[in-house]
Coordinates of C-alpha atoms in Angstrom, one line a residue:
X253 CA 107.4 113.7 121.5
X254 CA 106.7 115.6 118.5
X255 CA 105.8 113.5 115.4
X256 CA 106.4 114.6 111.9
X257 CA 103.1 115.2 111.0
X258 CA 102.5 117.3 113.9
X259 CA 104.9 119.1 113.2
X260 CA 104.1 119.5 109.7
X261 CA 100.8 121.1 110.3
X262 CA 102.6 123.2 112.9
X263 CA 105.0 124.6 109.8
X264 CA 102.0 125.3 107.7
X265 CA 100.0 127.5 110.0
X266 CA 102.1 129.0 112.2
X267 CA 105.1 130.1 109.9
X268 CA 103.4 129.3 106.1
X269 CA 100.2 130.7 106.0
X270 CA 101.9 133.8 107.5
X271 CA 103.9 134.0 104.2
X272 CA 103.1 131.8 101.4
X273 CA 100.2 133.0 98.8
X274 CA 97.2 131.5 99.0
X275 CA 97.0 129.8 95.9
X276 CA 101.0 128.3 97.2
X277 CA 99.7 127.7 100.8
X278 CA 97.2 125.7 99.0
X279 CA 99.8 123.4 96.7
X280 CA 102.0 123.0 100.0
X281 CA 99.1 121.8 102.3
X282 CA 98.0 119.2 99.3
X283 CA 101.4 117.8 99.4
X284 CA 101.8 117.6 103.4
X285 CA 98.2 116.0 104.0
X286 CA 98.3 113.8 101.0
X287 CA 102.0 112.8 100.4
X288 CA 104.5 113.7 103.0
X289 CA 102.1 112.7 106.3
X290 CA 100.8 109.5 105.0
X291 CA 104.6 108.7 104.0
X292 CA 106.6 110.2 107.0
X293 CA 104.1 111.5 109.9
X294 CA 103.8 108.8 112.4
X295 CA 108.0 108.8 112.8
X296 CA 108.9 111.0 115.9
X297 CA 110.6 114.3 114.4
X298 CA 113.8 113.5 116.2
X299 CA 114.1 110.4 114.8
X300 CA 113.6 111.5 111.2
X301 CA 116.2 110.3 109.4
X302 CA 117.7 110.6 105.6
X303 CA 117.0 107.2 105.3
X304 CA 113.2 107.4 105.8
X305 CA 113.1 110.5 103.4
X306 CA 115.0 108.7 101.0
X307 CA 112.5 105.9 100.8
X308 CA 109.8 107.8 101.2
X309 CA 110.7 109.6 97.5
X310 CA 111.8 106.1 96.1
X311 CA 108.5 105.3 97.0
X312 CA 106.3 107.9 95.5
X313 CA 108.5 107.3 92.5
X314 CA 107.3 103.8 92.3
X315 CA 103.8 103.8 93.6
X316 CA 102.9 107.3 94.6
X317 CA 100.1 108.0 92.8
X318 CA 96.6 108.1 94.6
X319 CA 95.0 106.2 92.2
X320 CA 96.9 103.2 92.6
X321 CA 98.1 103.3 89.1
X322 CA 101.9 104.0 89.4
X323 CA 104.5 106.4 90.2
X324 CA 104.7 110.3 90.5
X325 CA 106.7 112.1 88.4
X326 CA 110.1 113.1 88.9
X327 CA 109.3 116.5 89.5
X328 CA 106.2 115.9 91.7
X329 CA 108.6 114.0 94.1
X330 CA 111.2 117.5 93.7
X331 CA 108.4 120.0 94.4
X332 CA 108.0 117.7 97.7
X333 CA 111.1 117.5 98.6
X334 CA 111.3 121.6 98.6
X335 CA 108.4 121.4 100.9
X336 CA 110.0 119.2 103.1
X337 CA 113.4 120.5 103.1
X338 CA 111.9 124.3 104.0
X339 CA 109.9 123.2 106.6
X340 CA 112.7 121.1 108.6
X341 CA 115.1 124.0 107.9
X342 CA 112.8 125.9 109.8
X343 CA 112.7 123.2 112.3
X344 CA 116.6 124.4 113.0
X345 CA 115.9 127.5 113.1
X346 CA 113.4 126.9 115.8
X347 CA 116.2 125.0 117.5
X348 CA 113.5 121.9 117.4
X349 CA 116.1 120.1 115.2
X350 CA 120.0 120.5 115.3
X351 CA 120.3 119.4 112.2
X352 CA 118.1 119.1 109.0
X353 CA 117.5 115.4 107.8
X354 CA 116.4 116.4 104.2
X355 CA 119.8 118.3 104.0
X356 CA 121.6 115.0 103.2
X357 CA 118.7 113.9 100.4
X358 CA 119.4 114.2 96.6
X359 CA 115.7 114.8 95.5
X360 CA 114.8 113.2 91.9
X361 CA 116.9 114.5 89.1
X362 CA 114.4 115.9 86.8
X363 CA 115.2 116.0 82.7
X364 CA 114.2 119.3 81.6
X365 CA 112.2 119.3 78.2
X366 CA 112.8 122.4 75.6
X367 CA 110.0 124.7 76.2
X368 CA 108.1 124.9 73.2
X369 CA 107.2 128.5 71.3
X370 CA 105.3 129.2 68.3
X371 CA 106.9 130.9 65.4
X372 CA 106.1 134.0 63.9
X373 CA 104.0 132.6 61.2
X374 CA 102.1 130.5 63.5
X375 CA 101.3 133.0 65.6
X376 CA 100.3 135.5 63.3
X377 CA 98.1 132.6 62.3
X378 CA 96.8 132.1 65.7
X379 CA 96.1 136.2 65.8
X380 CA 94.4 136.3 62.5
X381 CA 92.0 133.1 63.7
X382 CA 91.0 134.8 66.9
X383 CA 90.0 138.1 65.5
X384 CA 86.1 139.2 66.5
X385 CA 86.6 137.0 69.5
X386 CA 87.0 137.6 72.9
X387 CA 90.6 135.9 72.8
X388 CA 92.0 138.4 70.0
X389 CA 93.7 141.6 72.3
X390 CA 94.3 139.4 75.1
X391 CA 96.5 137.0 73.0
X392 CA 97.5 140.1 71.2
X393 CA 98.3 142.0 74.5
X394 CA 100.5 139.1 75.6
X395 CA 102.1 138.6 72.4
X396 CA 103.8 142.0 72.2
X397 CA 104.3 142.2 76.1
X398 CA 105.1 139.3 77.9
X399 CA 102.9 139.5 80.1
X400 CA 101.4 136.7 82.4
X401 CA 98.3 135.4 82.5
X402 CA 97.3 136.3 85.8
X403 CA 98.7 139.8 84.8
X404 CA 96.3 139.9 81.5
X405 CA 93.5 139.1 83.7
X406 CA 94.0 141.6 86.3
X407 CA 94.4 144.5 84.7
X408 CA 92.2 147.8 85.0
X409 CA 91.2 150.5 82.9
X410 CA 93.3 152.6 85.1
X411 CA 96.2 150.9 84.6
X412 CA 96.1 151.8 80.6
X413 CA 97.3 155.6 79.4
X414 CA 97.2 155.7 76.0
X415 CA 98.8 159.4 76.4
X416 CA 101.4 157.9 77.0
X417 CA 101.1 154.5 75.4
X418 CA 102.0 152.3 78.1
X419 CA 100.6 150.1 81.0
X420 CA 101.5 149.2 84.7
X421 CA 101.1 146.0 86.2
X422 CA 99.9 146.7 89.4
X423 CA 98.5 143.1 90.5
X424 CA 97.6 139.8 89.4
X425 CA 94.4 137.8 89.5
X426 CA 94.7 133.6 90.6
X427 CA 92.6 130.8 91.7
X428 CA 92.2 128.9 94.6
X429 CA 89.8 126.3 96.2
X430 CA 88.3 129.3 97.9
X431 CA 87.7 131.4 94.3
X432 CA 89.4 133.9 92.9
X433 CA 91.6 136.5 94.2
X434 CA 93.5 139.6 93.3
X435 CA 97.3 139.8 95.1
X436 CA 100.1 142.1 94.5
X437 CA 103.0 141.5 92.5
X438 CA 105.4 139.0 94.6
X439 CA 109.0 141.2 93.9
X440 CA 109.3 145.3 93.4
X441 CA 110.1 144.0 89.6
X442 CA 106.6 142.3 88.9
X443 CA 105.3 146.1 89.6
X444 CA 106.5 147.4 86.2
X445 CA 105.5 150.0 83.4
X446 CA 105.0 148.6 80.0
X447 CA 105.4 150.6 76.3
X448 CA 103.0 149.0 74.0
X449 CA 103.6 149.1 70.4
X450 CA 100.8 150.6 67.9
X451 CA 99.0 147.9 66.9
X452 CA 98.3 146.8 70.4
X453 CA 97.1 150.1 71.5
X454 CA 94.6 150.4 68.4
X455 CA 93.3 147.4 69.8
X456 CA 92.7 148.1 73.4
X457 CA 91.3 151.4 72.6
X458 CA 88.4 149.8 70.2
X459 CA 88.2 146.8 72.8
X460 CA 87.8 148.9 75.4
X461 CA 85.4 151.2 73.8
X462 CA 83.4 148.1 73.7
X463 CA 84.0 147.3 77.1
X464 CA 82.5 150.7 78.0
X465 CA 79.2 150.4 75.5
X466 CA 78.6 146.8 77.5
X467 CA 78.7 147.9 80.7
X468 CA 76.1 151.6 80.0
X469 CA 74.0 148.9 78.0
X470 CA 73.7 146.1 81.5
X471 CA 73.2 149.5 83.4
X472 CA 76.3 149.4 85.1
X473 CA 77.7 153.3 84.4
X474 CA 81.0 154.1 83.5
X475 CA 83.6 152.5 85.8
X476 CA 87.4 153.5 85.1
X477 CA 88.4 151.1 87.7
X478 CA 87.1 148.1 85.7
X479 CA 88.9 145.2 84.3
X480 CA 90.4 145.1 80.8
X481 CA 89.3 141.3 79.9
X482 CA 86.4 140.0 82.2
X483 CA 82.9 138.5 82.0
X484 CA 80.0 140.5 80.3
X485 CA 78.9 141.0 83.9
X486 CA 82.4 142.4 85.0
X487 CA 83.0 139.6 87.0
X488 CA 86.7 138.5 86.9
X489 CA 87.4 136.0 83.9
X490 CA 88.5 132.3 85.8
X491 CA 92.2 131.8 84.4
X492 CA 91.9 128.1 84.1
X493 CA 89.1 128.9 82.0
X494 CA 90.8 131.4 79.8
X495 CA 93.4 129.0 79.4
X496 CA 90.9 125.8 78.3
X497 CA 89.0 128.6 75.9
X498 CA 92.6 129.0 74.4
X499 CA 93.4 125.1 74.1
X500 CA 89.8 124.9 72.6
X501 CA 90.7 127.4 69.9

């Protein structure tokens, strides 16, 4: 006697939270609570069927935005029906379901846009403009490395040899309702050594020579464990606001 939505919040704490990041357990519990529950959760789980999962996308195509004004977008309605589909497969794994009803669903077919990249010139531009700003060796640091923003901002001193010229990603730093939070890398490849090139080493040695001077001027001592790009305070720098201070610029 199991309804969907019962069982939906059984899938998030008993077998996501357990696995999922927080910052993912976060994105999936949004979806359930707001989308998938109000949409599928008073049905019995036995008697969940393709069809009702079927409508229940055409649905939030049409009309499934909270506000009232419209549809979601294609790949809103996808990202819920990978929810969905996990959580019943878990369902027959359990042996709750024999079979899994969002098996036999085609979720929206998304059209996929050609990601967008700056040229050479433009971001030599972009380097030039940011230089004496807080943005310059970050930008710079990702430009010649790849590295993702979560990386940038969770990198430590210690991470950096300049002996050697290279850096290790070690963790990452996101954000959640709850604040922010430092995790490991999510595969054995995310935990990787990195060979800077010249010019970005000259310019984490002088930025962090000024990281140093700030923190004996605030009275803080010398701290080789200490983040790379942070607040003046040493407080970890909010992503979502590097990235609107990035927009901005």
């Amino acid at each position: 006697k199991m309804t969907t939505a019962g069982y939906l919040k059984y899938w998030l704490e008993n077998y996501a939270r357990a696995g999922a990041s927080a910052r993912t357990l976060e994105r999936w519990t949004e979806i359930i609570e707001k989308h998938l529950i109000p949409a599928l959760g008073s049905i019995f789980l036995k008697d969940l069927s393709p069809v009702h999962i079927q409508q229940c996308y055409t649905h939030a195509l049409k009309d499934g935005r909270r506000d009232g004004k419209g549809g979601l977008a294609a790949l809103t309605v996808k990202h819920h029906h990978a929810v969905l589909f996990q959580a019943l497969k878990q369902a027959v794994g359990w042996q709750i379901l024999i079979r899994n009803p969002a098996d036999a669903v085609k979720p929206p077919k998304v059209e996929h846009k050609e990601i967008e990249f700056l040229t050479k010139l433009e971001l030599a531009e972009l380097l030039k403009s940011t230089m004496g700003t807080p943005l310059y060796t970050p930008l710079l640091l990702k430009a010649t490395t790849g590295m993702r923003r979560g990386e940038l901002l969770a990198l430590r001193a210690s991470d950096l040899d300049f002996d050697r010229g290279t850096l290790t990603v070690n963790q990452s730093l996101e954000e959640t309702q709850k604040g922010l939070r430092f995790k490991p890398p999510k595969t054995k490849k995310g935990r990787r050594l990195i060979t800077l090139p010249t010019l970005t080493i000259s310019a984490l040695k002088k930025h962090m020579v000024q990281r140093q001077e700030n923190q004996l001027s605030m009275g803080l001592g010398r701290n080789t464990n200490m983040l790379v790009f942070a607040l003046p305070d040493g407080e970890p720098w909010s992503p979502r606001i590097f990235s609107q201070r990035v927009k901005r610029h």
